[in-house]
Every structure is written in structure tokens, then in C-alpha cells.
PDB file of C-alpha atoms in Angstrom:
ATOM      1  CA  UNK E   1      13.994  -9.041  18.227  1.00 91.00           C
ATOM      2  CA  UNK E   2      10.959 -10.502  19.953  1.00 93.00           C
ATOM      3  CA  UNK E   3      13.070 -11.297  23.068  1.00 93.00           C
ATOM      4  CA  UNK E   4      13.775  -7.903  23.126  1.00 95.00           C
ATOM      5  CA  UNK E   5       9.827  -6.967  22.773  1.00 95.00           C
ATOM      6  CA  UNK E   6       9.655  -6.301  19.569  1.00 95.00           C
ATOM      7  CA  UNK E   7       5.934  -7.123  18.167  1.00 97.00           C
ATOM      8  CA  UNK E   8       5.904  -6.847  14.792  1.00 96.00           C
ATOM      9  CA  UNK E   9       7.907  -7.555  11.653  1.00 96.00           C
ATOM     10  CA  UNK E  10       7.657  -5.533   8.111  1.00 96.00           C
ATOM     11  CA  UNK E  11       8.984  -6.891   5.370  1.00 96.00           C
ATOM     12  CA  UNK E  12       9.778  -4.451   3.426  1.00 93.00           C
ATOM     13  CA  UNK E  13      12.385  -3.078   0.858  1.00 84.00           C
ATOM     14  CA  UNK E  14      12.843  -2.483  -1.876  1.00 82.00           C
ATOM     15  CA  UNK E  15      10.947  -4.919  -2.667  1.00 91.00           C
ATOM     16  CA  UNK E  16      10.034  -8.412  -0.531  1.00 94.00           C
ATOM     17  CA  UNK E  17       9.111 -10.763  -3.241  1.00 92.00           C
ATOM     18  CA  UNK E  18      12.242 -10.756  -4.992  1.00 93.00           C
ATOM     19  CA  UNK E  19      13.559 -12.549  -1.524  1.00 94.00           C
ATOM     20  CA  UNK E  20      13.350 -16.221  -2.651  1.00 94.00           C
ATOM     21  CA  UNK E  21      13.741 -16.980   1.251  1.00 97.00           C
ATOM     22  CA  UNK E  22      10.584 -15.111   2.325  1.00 97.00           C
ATOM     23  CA  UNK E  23       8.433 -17.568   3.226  1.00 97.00           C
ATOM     24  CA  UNK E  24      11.269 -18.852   5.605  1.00 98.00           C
ATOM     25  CA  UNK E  25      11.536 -15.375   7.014  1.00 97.00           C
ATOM     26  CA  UNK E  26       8.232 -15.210   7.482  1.00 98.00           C
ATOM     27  CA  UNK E  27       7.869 -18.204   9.331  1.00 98.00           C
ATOM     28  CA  UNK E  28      10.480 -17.321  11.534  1.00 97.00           C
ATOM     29  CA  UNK E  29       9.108 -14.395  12.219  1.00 97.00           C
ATOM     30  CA  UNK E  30       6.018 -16.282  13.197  1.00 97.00           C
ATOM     31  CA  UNK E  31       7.549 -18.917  14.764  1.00 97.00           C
ATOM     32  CA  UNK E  32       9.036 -16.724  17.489  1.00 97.00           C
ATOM     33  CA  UNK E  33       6.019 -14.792  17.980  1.00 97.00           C
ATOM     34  CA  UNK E  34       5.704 -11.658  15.781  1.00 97.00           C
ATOM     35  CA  UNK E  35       2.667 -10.007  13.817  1.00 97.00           C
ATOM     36  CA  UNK E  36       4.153 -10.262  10.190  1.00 97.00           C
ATOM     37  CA  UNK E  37       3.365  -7.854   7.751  1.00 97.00           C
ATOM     38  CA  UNK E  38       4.256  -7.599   4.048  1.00 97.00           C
ATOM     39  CA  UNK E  39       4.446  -4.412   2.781  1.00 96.00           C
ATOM     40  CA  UNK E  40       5.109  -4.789  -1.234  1.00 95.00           C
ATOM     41  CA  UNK E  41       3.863  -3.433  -4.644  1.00 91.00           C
ATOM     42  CA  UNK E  42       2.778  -6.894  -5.544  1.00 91.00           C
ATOM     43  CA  UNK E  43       5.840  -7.838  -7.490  1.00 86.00           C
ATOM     44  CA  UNK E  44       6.297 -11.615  -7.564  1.00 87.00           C
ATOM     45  CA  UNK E  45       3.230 -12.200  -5.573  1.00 93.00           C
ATOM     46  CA  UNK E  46       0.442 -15.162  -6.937  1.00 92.00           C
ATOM     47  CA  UNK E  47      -2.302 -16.645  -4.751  1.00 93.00           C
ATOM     48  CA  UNK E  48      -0.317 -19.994  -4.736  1.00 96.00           C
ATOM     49  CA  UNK E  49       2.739 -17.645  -2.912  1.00 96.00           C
ATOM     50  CA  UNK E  50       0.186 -15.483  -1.074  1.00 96.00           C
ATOM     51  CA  UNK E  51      -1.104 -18.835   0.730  1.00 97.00           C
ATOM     52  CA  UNK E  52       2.579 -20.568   1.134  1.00 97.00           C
ATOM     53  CA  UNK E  53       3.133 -17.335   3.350  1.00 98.00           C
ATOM     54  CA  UNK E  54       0.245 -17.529   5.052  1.00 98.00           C
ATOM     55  CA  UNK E  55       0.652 -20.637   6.224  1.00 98.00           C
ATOM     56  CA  UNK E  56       4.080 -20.030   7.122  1.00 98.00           C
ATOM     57  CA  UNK E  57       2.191 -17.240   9.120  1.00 98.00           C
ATOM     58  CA  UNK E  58       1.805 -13.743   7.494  1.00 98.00           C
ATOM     59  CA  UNK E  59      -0.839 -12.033   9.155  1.00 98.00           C
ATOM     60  CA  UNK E  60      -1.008  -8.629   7.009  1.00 97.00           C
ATOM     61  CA  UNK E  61      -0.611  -7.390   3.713  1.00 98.00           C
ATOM     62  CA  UNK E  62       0.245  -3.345   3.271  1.00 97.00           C
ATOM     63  CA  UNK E  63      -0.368  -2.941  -1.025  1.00 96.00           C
ATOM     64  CA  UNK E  64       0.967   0.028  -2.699  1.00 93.00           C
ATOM     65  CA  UNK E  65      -1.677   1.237  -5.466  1.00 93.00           C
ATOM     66  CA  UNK E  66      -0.615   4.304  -7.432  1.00 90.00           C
ATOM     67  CA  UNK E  67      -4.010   5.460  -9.188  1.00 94.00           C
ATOM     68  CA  UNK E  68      -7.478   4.379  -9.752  1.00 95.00           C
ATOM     69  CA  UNK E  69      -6.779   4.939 -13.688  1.00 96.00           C
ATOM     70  CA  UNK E  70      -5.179   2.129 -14.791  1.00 95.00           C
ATOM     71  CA  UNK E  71      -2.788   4.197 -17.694  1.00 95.00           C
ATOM     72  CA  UNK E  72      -1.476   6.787 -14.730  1.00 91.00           C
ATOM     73  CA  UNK E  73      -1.610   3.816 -12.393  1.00 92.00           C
ATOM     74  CA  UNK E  74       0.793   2.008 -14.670  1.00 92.00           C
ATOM     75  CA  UNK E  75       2.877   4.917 -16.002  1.00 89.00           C
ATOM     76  CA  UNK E  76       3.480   5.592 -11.985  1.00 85.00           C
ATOM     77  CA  UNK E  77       4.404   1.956 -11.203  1.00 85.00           C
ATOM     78  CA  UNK E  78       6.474   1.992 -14.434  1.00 86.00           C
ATOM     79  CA  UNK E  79       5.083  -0.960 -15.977  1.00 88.00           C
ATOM     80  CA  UNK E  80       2.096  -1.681 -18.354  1.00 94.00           C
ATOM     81  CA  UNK E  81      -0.562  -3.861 -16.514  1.00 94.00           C
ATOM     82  CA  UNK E  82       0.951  -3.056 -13.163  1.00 93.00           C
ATOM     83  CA  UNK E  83      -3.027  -1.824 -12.344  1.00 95.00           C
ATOM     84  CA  UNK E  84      -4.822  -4.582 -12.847  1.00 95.00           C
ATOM     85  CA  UNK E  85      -2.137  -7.032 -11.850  1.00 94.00           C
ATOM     86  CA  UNK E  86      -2.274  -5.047  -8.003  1.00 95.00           C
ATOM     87  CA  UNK E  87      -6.454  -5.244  -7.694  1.00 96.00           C
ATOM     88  CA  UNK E  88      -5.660  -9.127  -8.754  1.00 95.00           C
ATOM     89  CA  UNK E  89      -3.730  -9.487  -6.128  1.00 96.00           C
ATOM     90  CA  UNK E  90      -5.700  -7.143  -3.348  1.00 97.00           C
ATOM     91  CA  UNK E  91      -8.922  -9.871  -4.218  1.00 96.00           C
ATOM     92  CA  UNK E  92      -6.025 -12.760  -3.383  1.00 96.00           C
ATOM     93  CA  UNK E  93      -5.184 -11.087  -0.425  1.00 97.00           C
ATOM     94  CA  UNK E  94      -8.980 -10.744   0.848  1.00 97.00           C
ATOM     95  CA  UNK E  95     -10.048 -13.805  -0.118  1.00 96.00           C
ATOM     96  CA  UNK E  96      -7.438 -15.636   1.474  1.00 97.00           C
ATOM     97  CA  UNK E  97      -8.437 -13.723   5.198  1.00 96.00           C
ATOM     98  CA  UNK E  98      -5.531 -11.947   5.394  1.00 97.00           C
ATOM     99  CA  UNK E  99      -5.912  -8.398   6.423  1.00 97.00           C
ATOM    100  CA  UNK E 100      -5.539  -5.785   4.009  1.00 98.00           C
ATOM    101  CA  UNK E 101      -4.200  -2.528   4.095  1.00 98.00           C
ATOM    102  CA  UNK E 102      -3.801  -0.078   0.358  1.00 97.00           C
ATOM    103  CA  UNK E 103      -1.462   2.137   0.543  1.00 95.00           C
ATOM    104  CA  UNK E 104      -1.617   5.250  -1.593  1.00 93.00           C
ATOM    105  CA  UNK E 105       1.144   7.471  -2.334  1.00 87.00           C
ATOM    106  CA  UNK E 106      -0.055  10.689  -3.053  1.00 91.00           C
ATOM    107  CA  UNK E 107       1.362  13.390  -5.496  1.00 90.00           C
ATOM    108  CA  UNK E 108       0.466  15.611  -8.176  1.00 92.00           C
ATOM    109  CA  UNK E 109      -0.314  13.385 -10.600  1.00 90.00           C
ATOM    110  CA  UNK E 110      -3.160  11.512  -8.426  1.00 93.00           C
ATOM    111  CA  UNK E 111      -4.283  13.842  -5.353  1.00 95.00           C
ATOM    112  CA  UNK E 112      -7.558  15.215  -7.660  1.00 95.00           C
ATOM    113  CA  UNK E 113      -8.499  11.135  -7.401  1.00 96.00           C
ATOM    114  CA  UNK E 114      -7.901  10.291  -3.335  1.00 95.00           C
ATOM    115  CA  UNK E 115     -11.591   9.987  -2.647  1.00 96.00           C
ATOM    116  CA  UNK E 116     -11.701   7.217  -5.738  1.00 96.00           C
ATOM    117  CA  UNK E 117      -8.903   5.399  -4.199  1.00 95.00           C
ATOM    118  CA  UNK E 118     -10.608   5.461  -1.062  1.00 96.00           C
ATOM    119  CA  UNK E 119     -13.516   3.831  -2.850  1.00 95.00           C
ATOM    120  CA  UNK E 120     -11.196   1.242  -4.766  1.00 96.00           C
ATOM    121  CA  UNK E 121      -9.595   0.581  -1.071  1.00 96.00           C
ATOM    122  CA  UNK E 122     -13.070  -0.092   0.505  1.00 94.00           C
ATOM    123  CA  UNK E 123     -14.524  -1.746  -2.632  1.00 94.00           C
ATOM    124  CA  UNK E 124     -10.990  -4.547  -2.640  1.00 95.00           C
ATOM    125  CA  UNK E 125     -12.357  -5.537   1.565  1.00 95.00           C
ATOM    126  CA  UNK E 126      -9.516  -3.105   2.474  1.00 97.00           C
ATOM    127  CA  UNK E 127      -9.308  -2.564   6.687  1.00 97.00           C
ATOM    128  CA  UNK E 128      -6.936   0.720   6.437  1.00 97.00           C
ATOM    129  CA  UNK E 129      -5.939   3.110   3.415  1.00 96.00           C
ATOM    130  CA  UNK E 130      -2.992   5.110   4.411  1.00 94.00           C
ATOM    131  CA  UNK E 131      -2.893   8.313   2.115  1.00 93.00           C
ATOM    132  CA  UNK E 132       0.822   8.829   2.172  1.00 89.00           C
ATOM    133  CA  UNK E 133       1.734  11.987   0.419  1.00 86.00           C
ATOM    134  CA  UNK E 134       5.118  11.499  -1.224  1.00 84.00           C
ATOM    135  CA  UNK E 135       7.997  12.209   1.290  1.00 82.00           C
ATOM    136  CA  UNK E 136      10.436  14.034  -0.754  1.00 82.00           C
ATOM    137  CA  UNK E 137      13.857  12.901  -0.324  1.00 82.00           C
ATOM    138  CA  UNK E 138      15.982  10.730  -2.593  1.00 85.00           C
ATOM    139  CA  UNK E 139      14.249  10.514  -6.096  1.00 81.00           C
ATOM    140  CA  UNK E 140      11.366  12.215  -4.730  1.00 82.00           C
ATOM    141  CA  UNK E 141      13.029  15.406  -3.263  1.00 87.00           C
ATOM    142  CA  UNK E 142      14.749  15.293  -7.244  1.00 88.00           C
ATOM    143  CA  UNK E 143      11.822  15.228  -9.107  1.00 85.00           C
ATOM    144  CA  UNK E 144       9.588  17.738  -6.751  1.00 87.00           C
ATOM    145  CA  UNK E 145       9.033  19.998  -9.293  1.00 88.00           C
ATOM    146  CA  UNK E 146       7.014  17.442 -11.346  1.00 86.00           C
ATOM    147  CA  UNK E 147       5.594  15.878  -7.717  1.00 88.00           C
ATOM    148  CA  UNK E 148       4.451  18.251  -5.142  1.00 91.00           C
ATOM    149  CA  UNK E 149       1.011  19.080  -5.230  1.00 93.00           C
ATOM    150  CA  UNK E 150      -0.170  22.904  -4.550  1.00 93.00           C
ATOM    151  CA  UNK E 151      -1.288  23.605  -1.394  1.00 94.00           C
ATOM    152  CA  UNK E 152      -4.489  24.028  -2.826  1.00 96.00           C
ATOM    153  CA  UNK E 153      -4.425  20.621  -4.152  1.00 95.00           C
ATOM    154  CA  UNK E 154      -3.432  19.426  -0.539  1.00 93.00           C
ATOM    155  CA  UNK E 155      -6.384  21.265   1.357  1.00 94.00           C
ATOM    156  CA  UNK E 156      -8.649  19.674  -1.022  1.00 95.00           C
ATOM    157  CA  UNK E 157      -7.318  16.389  -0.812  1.00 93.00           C
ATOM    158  CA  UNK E 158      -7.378  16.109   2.913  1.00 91.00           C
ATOM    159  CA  UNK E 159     -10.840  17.755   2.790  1.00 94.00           C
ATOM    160  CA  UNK E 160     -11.989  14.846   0.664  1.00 94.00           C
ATOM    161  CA  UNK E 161     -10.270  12.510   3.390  1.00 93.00           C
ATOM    162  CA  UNK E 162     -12.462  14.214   5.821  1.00 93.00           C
ATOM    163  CA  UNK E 163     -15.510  13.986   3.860  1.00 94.00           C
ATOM    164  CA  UNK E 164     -15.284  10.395   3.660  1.00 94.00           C
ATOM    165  CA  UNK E 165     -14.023   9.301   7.091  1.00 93.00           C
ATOM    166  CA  UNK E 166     -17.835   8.901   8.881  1.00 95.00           C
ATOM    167  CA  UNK E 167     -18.724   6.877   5.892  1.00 91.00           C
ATOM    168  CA  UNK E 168     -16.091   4.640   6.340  1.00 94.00           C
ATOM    169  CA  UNK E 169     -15.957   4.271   9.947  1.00 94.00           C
ATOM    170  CA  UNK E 170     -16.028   0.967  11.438  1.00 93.00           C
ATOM    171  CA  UNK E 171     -15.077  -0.570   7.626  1.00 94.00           C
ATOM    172  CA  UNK E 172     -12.307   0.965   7.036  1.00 95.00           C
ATOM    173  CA  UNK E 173      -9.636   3.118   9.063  1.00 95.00           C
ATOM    174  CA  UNK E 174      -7.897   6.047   7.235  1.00 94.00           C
ATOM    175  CA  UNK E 175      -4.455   7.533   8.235  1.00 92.00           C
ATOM    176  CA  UNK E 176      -3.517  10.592   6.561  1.00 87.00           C
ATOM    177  CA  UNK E 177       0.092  11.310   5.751  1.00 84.00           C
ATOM    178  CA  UNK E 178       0.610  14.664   4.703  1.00 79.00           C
ATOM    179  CA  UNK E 179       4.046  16.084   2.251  1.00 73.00           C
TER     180      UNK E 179
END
């Protein structure tokens, strides 16, 4: 791939640290000159695995937080202490130095709270939130009914993204991803 040009890797999934071979795929991603990037929802990750891939040469970390309240945060994720367990591992990520993106899938159930999750992104040394409405297809485009937000709830939500952008220029970038 990066004889072809290719500059960047994302490994990606479901989900990347169930591969017991990722810090090999990492490093040859490294090795032959990509920007690596780790997209996951924390799953499997510790510091002590968090530093074996940096040294085999991850350069960026793209975390998946569901809420700022830690029961909807967990009933979302579909596991009790999935909340805490993802801040955890957003402070590894940061205090390691590797870059730090949140990534916050938005839906009915959390787009009233996108301005907190901004905060939580910017309070965890975040360097990009992407507010990523749900795309609905697959289980999302099944369960619609129970997932897409009014448009109200949209306007307001990318109001609030608005809002906050000047404050957060230069500390944090924000992409917007709307349903």
C-alpha cells in the first residue's frame, strides 16, 4: 500500500484489539512508512499494550465514547463499566503522547449531551472530536425508530457544535458528521 502512496493505515473493525497480531501489524505498518491509527472502543486495550504499540509505532488513537453519563454510556456500549474503563484508557492514551481523537456517535439517546462530550473530549487532552451522527444502515437503519433524533434535536445539536467551536479553536478540532 505505501508503494502505491498510500499514507495512512486504520486499524479498524470490528474491533482491533481482539487481533493478537496487532502490534506486528502495526509495526509493519510503520516500518514501511505509514501514519498508523487505531480506531477502537477500547476493548482489550491496557497502558502496558497501549505502549507495546507505540513503540512498534502507532501514532494515533481514534476512541469511541458513547455518553458523558456513565449508565447510558454503558447501556450504549452494552457493558457495565464500559464508561469509566474508556476515560481510563483516553488518560493512557494522552499520557503516553499519542494523539488523541474521541469519537462520538450521536443519536437520540445522547444528542441533548454533545456540548458535554465536547467538554469530556477537551478535558481527556483530546486534539479532534468527531460528532458522528449514527449512519443508519445495518443495525442502525433497523433500529431507527428508537435512534434518529428529530430534526429539532439535530439543529440544536449542531448549534451547540457551533457554539463551542471558537472556544475550542487551536485545542481542539471538531468535525461534524451529520445523519
Amino acid at each position: 500500500a505505501a508503494e502505491m502512496g498510500v499514507l495512512q493505515v486504520h486499524l479498524s473493525g470490528g474491533e482491533p484489539g481482539a487481533r493478537r497480531d496487532l502490534r506486528e501489524i502495526t509495526a509493519a505498518a510503520h516500518d514501511s512508512g505509514l501514519y498508523t491509527n487505531l480506531i477502537t472502543s477500547g476493548i482489550g486495550f491496557d497502558r502496558a499494550r497501549l505502549a507495546g504499540l507505540q513503540a512498534a509505532g502507532l501514532d494515533h488513537v481514534q476512541l469511541s465514547i458513547q455518553d458523558v453519563i456513565p449508565e447510558t454510556a454503558d447501556r450504549i456500549a452494552g457493558y457495565k463499566g464500559a464508561h469509566a474503563r474508556k476515560l481510563a484508557l483516553a488518560r493512557e492514551v494522552t499520557s503516553l503522547g499519542l494523539a488523541l481523537t474521541v469519537n462520538a456517535v450521536i443519536h437520540r439517546a445522547n444528542i441533548a449531551r454533545v456540548g458535554a462530550v465536547i467538554e469530556t473530549a477537551l478535558g481527556l487532552g483530546a486534539g479532534r472530536v468527531e460528532v458522528a451522527h449514527a449512519q443508519y444502515y445495518g443495525w442502525a437503519l433497523a433500529n431507527r425508530a428508537a435512534l434518529l433524533p428529530t430534526r429539532a434535536q439535530v439543529d440544536a445539536a449542531m448549534a451547540e457544535v457551533e457554539r463551542l467551536r471558537p472556544a475550542c479553536a487551536g485545542r481542539l478540532a471538531l468535525d461534524l458528521v451529520v445523519p
